[in-house]
Short mmCIF file of C-alpha atoms in Angstrom, two decimals:
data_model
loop_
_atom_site.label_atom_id
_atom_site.label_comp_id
_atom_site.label_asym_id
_atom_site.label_seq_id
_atom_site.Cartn_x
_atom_site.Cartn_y
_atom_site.Cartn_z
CA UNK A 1 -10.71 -2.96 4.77
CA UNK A 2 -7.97 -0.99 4.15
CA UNK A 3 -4.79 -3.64 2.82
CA UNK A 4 -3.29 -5.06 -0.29
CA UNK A 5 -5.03 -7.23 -2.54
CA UNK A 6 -4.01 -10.04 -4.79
CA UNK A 7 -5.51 -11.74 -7.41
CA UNK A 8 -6.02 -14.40 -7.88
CA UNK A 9 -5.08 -16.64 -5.03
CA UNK A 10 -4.65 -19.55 -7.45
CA UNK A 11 -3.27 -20.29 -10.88
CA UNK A 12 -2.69 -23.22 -12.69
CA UNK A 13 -0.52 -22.60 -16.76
CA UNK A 14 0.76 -25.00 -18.97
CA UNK A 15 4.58 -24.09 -19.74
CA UNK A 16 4.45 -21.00 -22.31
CA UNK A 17 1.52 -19.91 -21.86
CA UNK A 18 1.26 -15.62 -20.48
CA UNK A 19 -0.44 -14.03 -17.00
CA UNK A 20 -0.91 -11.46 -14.95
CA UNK A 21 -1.23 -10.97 -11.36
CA UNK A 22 -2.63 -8.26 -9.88
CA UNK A 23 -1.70 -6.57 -6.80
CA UNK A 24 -3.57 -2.98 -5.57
CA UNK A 25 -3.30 -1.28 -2.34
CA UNK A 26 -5.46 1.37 -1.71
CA UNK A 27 -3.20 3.05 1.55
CA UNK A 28 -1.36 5.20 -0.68
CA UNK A 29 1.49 3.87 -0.35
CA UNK A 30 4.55 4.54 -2.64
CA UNK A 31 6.78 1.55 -2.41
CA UNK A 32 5.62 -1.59 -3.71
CA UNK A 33 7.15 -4.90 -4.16
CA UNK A 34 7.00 -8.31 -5.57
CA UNK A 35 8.67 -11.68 -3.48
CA UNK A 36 8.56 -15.32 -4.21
CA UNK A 37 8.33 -17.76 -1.63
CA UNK A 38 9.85 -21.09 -2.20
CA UNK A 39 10.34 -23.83 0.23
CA UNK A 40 13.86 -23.78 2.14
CA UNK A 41 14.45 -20.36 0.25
CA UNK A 42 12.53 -18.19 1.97
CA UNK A 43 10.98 -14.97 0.29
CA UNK A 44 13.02 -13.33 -2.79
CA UNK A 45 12.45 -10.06 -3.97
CA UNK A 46 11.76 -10.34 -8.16
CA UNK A 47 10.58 -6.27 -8.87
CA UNK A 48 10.05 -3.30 -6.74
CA UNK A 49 8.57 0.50 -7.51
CA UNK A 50 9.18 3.66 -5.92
CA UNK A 51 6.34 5.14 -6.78
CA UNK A 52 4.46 5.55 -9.73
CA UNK A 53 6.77 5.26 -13.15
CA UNK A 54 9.75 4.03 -11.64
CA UNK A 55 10.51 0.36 -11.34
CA UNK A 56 13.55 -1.94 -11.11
CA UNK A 57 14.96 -5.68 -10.67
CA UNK A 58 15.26 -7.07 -7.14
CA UNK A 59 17.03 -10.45 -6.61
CA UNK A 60 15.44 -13.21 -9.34
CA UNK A 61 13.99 -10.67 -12.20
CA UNK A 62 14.33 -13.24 -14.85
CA UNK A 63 10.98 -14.19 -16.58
CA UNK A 64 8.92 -11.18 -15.58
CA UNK A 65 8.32 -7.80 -16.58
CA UNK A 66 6.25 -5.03 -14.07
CA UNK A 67 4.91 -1.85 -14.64
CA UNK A 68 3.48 1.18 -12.41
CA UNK A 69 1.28 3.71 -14.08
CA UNK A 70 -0.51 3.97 -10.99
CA UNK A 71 -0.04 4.33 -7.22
CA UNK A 72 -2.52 1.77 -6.37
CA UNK A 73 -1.30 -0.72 -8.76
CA UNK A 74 1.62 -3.39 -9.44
CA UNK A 75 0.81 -5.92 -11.93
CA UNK A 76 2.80 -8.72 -12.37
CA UNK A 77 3.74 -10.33 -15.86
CA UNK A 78 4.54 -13.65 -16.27
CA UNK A 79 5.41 -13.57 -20.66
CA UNK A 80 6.28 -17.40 -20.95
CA UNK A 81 5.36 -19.34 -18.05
CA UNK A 82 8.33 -22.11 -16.77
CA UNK A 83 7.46 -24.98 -14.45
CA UNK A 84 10.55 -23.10 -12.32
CA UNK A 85 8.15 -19.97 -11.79
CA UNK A 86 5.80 -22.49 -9.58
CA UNK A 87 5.85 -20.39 -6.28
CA UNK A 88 3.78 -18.33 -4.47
CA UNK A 89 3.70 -14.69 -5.01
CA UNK A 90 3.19 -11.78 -2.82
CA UNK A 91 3.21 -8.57 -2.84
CA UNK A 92 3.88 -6.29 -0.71
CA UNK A 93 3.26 -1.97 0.31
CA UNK A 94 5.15 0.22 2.21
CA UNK A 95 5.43 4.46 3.16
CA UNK A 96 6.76 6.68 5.43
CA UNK A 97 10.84 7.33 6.39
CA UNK A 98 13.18 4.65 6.48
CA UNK A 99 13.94 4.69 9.11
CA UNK A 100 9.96 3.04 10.43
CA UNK A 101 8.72 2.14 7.40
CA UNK A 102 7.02 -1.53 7.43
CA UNK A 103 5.83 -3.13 5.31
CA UNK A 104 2.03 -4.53 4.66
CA UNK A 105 1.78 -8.32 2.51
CA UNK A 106 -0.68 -9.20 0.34
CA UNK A 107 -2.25 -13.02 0.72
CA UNK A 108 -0.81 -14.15 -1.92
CA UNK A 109 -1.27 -15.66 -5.39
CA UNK A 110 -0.01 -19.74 -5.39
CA UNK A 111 0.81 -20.96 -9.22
CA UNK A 112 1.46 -24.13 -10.44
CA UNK A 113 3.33 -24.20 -13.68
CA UNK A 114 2.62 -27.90 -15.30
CA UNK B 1 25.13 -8.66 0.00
CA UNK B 2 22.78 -8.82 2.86
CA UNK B 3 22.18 -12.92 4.59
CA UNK B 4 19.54 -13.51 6.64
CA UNK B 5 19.67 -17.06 9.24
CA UNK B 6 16.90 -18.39 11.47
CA UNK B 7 17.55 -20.60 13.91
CA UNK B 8 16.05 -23.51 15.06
CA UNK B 9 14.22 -24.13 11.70
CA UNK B 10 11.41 -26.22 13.19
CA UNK B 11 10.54 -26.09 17.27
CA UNK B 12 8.12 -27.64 19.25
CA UNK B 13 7.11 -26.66 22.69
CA UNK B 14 4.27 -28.10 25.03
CA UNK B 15 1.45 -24.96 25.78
CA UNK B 16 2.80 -22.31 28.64
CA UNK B 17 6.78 -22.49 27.76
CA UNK B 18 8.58 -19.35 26.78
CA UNK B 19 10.50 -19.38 24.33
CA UNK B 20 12.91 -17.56 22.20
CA UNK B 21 13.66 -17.25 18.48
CA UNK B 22 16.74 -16.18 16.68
CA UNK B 23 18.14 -14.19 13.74
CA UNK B 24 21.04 -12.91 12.48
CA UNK B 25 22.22 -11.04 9.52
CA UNK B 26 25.53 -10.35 8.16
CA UNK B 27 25.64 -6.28 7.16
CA UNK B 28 24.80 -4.63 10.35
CA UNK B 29 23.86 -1.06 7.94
CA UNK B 30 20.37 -1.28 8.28
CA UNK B 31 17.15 0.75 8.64
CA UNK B 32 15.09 -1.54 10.39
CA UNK B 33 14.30 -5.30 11.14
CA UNK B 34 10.66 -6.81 11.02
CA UNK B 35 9.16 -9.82 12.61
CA UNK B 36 6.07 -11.55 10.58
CA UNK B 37 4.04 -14.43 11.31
CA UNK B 38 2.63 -17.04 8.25
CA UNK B 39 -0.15 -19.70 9.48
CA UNK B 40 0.23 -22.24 6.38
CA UNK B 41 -1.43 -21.63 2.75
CA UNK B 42 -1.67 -18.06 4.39
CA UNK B 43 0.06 -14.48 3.70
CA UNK B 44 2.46 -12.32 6.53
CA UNK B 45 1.22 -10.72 9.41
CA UNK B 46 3.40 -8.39 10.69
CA UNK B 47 4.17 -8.53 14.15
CA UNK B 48 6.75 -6.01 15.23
CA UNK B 49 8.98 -3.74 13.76
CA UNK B 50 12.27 -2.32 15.25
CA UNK B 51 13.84 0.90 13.94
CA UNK B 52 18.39 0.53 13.88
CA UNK B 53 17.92 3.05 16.94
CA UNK B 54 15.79 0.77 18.94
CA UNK B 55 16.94 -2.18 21.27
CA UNK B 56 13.69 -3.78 21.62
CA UNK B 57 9.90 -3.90 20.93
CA UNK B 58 6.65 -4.96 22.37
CA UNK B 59 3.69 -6.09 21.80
CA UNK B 60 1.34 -8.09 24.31
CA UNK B 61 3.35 -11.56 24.78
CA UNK B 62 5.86 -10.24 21.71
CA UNK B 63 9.18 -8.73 22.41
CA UNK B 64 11.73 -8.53 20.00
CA UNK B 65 15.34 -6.93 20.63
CA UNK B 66 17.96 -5.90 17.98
CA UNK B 67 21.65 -5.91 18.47
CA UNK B 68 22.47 -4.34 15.57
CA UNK B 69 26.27 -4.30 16.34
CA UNK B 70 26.59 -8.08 16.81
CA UNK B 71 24.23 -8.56 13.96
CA UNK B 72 20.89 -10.36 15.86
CA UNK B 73 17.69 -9.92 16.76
CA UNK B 74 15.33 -12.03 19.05
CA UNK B 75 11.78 -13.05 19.29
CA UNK B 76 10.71 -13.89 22.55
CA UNK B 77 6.94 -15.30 22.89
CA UNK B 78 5.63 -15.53 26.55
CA UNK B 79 3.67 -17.87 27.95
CA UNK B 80 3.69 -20.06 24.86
CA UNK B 81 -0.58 -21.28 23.38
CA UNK B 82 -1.34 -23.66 20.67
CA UNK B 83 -2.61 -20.73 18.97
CA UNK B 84 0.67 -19.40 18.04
CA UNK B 85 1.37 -22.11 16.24
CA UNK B 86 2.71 -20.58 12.59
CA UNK B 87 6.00 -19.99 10.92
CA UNK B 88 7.64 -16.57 12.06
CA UNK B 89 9.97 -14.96 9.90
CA UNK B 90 12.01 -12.02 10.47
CA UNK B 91 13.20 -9.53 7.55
CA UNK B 92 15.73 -6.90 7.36
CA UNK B 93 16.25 -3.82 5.37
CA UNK B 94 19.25 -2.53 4.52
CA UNK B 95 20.05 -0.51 1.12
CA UNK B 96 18.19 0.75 -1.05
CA UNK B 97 14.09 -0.18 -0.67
CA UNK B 98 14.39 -3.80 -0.74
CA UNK B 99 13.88 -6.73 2.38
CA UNK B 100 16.32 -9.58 3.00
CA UNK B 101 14.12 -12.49 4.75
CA UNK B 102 15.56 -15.43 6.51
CA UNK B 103 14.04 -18.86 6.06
CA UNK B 104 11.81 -18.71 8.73
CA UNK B 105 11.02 -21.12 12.05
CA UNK B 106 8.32 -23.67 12.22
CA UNK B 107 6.79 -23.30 15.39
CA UNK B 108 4.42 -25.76 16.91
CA UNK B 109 2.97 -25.45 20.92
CA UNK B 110 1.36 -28.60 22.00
CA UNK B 111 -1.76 -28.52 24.10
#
């Protein structure tokens, strides 16, 4: 099925230690996006691409880095894990104008930071 | 900066009520607002989507409306069922390619 996937659904670190999630989407989309979700906070953006090669900070960009070599993919990179970066992550796919674009969520990846 | 608020924050309704959920954001520039639904442990379903030009969307027991001038949008479920028990949250976008959510509201429909 058509959609965006994200792996993997669960994580556990230990503080310092390095990941990466992995989001693709094979709709072709150009915009993709990254969001945390953390109770009474709702969903933050952390990095968002354009398309492929162009990336920048959204909202809380502290503590991870993102690159886009591809159109399908968005990874994620956590350098030095923090028990603060205990959320869950999803990303997220959008094309099309403006004006009707909407967007299409991954599942989700939920990490515990101990 | 763009502020998303959702209010109530937690309802509860017994099966076969309508009801009708709010939100409201502060910079009335935007391209579009979006209405998702997330059952628990789970990721967002979009529901409906409403261009700045629009006043209102539906889909089956769904309708949401946009008053962009006023800054609010509602969610109005019909003929409530236990099965759309979830959070709904509803999402804006304004500058640039980025989404502004609010906090969401817990619903639960009692059988």
């Amino acid at each position: 099925n058509a959609g965006v996937t994200q792996t993997p659904k669960f994580q556990v670190l230990k503080t310092g230690q390095s990941m990466t999630l992995q989001c693709a989407q094979d709709m072709n989309h150009e915009y993709m996006s990254w969001y945390r979700q953390d109770p009474g906070m709702g969903l933050r953006l952390i990095h968002y691409s354009v398309g492929a090669g162009i990336t920048d900070q959204g909202e809380v960009p502290n503590g991870y880095n993102v690159s886009r070599s591809t159109t399908e993919d968005f990874p994620l990179r956590l350098l030095s894990a923090a028990p603060s970066q205990t959320s869950v992550y999803f990303c997220a796919s959008s094309t099309g104008d403006s004006r009707v674009r909407g967007y299409t969520f991954g599942s989700g990846t939920r990490l515990t930071v101990v | 900066k763009q502020e998303v608020t959702q209010i109530p924050a937690a309802l509860s309704v017994p099966e076969g009520e309508n009801l009708v959920l709010n939100c409201s954001f502060t910079d009335s520039a935007i391209y579009n607002l979006q209405w998702f639904r997330q059952d628990p442990g789970k990721g967002l379903t979009s529901l409906l989507l409403i261009q700045s030009s629009q006043r209102e969307q539906t889909s089956g027991r769904l309708n949401a409306s946009l008053d962009k001038s006023s800054g609010r949008s509602t969610l109005y479920i019909a003929a409530s069922q236990p099965g759309d028990s979830a959070t709904y949250l509803c999402a804006v976008r304004s500058s640039g390619d980025k989404l502004t959510f609010g906090t969401g509201t817990r619903l639960a429909v009692r059988p």
